[in-house]
XYZ file of C-alpha atoms in Angstrom:
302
model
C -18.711 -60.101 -14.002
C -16.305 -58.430 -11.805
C -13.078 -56.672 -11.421
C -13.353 -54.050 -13.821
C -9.990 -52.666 -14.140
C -9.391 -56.689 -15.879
C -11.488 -56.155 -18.760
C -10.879 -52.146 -19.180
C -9.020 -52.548 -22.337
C -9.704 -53.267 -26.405
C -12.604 -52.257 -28.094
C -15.137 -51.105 -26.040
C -18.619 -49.574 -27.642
C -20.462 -46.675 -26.805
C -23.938 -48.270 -27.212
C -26.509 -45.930 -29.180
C -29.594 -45.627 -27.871
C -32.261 -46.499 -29.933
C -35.432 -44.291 -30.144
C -38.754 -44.579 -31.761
C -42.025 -42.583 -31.311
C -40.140 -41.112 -28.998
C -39.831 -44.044 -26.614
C -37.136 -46.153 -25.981
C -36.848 -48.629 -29.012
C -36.507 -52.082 -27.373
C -36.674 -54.138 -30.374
C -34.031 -52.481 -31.867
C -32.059 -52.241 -28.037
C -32.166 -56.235 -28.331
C -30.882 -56.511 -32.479
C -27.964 -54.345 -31.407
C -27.144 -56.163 -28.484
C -27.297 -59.072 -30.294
C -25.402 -58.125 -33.447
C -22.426 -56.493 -31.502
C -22.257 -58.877 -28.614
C -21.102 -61.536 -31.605
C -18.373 -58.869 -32.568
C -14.920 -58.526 -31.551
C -15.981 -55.896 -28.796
C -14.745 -55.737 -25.752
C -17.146 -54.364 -23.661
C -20.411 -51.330 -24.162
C -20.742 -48.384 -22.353
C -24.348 -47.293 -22.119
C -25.966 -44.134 -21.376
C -23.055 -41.739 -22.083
C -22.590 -39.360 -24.750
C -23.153 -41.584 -27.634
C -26.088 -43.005 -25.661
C -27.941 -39.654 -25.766
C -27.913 -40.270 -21.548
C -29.174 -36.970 -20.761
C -31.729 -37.573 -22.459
C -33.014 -40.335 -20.869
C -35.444 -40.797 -17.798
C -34.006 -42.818 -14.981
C -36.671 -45.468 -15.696
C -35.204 -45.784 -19.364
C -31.874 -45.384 -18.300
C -32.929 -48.653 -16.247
C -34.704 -50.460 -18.906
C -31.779 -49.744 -21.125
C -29.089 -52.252 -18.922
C -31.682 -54.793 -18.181
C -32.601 -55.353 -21.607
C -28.806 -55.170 -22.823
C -27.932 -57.165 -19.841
C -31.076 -59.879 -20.633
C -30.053 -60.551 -24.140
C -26.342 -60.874 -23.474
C -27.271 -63.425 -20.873
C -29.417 -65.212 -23.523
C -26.398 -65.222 -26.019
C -23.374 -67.066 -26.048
C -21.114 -64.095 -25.057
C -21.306 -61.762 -21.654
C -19.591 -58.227 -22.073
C -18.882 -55.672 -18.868
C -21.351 -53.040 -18.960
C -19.981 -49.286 -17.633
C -22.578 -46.645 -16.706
C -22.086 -43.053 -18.183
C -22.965 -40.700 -15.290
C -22.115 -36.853 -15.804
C -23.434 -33.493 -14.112
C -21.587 -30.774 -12.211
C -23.493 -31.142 -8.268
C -21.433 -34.162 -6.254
C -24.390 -34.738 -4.099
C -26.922 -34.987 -6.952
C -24.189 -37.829 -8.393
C -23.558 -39.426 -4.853
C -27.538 -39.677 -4.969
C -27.237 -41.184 -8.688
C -24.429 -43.684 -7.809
C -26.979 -45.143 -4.603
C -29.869 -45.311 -7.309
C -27.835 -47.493 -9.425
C -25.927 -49.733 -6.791
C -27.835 -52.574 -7.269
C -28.230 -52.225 -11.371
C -26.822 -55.144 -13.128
C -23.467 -53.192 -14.280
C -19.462 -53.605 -13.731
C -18.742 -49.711 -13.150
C -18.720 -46.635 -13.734
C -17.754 -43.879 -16.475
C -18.408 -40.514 -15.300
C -17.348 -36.934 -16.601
C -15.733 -34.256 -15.343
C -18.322 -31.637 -13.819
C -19.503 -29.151 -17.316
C -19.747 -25.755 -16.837
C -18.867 -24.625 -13.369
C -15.416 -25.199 -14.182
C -13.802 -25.908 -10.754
C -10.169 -25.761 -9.675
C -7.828 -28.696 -9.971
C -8.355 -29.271 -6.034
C -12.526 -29.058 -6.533
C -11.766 -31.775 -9.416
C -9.943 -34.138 -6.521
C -12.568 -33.056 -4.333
C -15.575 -34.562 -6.531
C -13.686 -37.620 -7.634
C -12.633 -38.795 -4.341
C -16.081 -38.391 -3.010
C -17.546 -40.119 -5.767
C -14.942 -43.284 -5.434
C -15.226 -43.200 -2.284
C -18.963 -43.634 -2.427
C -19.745 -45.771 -5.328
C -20.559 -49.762 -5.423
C -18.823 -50.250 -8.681
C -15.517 -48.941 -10.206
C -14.559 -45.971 -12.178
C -13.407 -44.882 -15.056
C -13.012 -41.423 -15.534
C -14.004 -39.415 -18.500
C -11.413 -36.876 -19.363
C -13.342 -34.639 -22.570
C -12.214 -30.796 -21.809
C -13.806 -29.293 -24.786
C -17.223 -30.221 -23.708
C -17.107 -29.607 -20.065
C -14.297 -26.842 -20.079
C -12.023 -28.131 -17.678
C -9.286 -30.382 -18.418
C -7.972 -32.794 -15.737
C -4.832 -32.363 -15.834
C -1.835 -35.167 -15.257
C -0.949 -34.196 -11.858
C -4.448 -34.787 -10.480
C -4.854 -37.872 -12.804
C -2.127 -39.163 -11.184
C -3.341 -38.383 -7.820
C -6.996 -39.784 -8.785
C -4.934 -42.961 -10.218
C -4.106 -43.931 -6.785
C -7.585 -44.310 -5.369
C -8.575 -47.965 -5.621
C -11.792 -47.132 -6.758
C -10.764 -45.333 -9.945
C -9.211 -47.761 -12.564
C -9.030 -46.089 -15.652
C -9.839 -43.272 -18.202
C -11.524 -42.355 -21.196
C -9.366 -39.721 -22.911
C -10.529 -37.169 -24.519
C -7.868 -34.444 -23.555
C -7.004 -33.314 -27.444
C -3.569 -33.489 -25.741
C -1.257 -36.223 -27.272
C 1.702 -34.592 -25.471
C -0.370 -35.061 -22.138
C -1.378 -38.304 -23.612
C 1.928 -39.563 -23.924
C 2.988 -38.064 -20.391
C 0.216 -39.936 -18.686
C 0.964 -43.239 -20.392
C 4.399 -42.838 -19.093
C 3.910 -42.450 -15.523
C 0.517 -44.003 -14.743
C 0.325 -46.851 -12.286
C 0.522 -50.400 -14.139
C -2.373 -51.228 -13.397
C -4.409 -47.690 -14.291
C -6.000 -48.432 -17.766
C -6.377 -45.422 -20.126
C -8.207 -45.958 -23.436
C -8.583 -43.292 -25.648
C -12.033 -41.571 -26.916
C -11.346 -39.831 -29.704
C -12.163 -41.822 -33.054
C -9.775 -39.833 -35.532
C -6.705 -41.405 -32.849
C -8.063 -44.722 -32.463
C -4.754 -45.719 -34.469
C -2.123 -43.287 -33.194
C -3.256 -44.113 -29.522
C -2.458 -47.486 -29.622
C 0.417 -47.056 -31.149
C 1.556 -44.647 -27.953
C 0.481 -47.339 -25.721
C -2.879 -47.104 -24.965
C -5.102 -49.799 -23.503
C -7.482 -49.560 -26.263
C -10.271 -47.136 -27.479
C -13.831 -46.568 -26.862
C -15.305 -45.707 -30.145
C -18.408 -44.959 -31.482
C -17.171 -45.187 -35.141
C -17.214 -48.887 -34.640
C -20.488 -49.483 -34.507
C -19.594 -49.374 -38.651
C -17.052 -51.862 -39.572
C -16.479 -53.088 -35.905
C -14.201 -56.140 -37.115
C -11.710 -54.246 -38.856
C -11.549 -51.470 -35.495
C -11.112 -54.800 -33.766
C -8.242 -56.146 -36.002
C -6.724 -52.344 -35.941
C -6.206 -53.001 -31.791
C -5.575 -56.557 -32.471
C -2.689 -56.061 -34.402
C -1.285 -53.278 -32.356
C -0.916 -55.459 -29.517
C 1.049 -57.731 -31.166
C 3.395 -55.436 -32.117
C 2.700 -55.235 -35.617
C 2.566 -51.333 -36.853
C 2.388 -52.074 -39.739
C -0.973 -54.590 -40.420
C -2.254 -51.852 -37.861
C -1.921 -49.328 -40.053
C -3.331 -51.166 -43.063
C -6.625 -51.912 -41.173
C -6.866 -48.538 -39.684
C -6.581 -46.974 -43.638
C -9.990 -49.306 -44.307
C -11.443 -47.118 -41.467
C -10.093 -43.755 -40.788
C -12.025 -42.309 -43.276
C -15.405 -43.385 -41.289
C -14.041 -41.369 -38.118
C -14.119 -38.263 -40.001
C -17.975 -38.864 -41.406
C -19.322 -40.251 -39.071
C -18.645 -36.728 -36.938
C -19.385 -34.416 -39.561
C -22.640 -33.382 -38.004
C -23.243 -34.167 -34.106
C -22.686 -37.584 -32.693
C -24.926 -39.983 -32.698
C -26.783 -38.879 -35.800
C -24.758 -39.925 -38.355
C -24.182 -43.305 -37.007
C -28.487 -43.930 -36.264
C -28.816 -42.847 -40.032
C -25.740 -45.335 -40.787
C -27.543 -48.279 -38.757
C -30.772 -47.249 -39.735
C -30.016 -47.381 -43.536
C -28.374 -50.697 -42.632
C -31.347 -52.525 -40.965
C -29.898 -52.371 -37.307
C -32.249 -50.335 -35.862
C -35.452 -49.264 -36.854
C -35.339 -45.233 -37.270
C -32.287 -42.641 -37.043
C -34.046 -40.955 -34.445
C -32.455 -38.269 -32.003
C -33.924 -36.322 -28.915
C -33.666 -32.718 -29.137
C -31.012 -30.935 -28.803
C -29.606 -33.755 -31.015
C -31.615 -33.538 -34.787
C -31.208 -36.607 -37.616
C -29.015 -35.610 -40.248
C -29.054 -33.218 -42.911
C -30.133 -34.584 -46.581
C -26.346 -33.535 -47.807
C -24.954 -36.336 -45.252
C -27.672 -38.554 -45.634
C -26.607 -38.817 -49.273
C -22.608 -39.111 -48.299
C -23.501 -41.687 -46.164
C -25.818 -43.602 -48.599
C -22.587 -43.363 -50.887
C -20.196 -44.546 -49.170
C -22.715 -47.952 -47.734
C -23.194 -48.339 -51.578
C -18.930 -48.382 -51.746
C -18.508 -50.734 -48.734
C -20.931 -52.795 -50.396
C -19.370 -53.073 -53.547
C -16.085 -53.633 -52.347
C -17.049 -56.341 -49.228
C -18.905 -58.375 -52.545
């Protein structure tokens, strides 16, 4: 599959990654592939936040597209796959973007540098390079309150023209910047947003589409939400996004993924809720919330 900037747009899932014994879980890898390549997903993201992709090795970072890439190709349906690449040294990412040139993937999501903060013009600087170096397309990954620097529209913009960069995960807690940048992108610069709790009111300003890891829960209903937005109708939007908001909320009470392994976990999808230090499983007091509110779904769906 090719010609990213075609298929960046919808519902797009950031792919947990599945751990057990402290190894990569591959039998649960292939059940989730399975179960949300039959959804009404659009495409996965692997490796990035959600993913837990600094924790992983390079060799399990590997293992982790083959395996999602092997079972698609075994199924009925074949999804785009985007890489989530992050750090704050533009060599050390040039180097990561030649490791990967030859993985079976359709491009690229990769964060703004953490921590060093640099200017607007470093920002440029370490985009450009990194488009103009890398195999696949980008998307960028716009998420100032974990890295500290916020791209701001005027270098969007500028980034927007490069025909290497063809969209953006936004997580700028901006909607006035949002809205800004939806006005005067290029037509053909997709910009989906990453924040769960504005799935809904993204859309609704014109978004592309989302990339959300509360859909991993309830994934048809996030798909009908963006579904109905596109055809213009607000309000069966709204109606499917009230079945849902509420998971947005819990699902981030404690830090992402947990809640959503324990979710899956509980639900037979993968085989433990485990998480790699920093990250630790829930607490018992969300445990229980979450137990509750499967029971409620449960009830209701029979």
């Amino acid at each position: 599959m090719t010609g990213l900037e075609d298929h960046l747009h919808g519902l797009w899932l950031p792919l947990v990654t599945p751990f057990q014994g402290g190894a990569l879980d591959e039998r649960s890898l292939r059940r989730l592939t399975r179960h949300y390549s039959a959804q009404g997903i659009d495409g996965f993201i692997l490796g990035a936040t959600s993913g837990e992709g600094m924790t992983l090795r390079e060799a399990e970072l590997e293992r982790l597209v083959a395996i999602v890439r092997d079972e698609m190709a075994a199924g009925r349906r074949t999804l785009p796959i985007c890489l989530g690449l992050s750090g704050a040294d533009t060599a050390r990412l040039k180097d990561r973007l030649d490791e990967t040139a030859d993985w079976p993937i359709d491009g690229y999501l990769i964060a703004s540098p953490y921590y060093v903060r640099p200017s607007q013009r470093g920002l440029l600087a370490h985009f450009e390079t990194l488009a103009d170096h890398a195999a696949w397309p980008i998307a960028l990954y716009n998420i100032p309150y974990r890295t500290s620097v916020n791209i701001t529209n005027q270098t969007m913009l500028r980034l927007a023209e490069h025909p290497n960069i063809v969209g953006l995960k936004d997580c700028g807690a901006s909607r006035e910047q949002s809205i800004a940048l939806l006005r005067d992108r290029p037509k053909d610069f997709r910009v989906l947003t990453g924040e769960d709790a504005n799935y809904f009111e993204a859309l609704v300003d014109g978004a592309d589409g989302g990339i959300v890891l509360s859909a991993h829960v309830e994934t048809a209903t996030f798909a009908a939400v963006y579904a109905e937005a596109k055809r213009g109708n607000h309000d069966a939007a709204l109606a499917r996004w009230h079945e849902v908001a509420d998971l947005t909320q819990l699902l981030f009470t404690e830090p992402s993924p947990a809640p959503a392994k324990y979710w899956l976990w509980r639900c037979g999808l993968i085989d433990s809720p485990e998480v790699r230090l920093p990250m630790v499983e829930v607490s018992s007091e969300l445990a229980a919330a979450i137990d509750r509110e499967i029971e409620r779904r449960t009830k209701v769906a029979a």
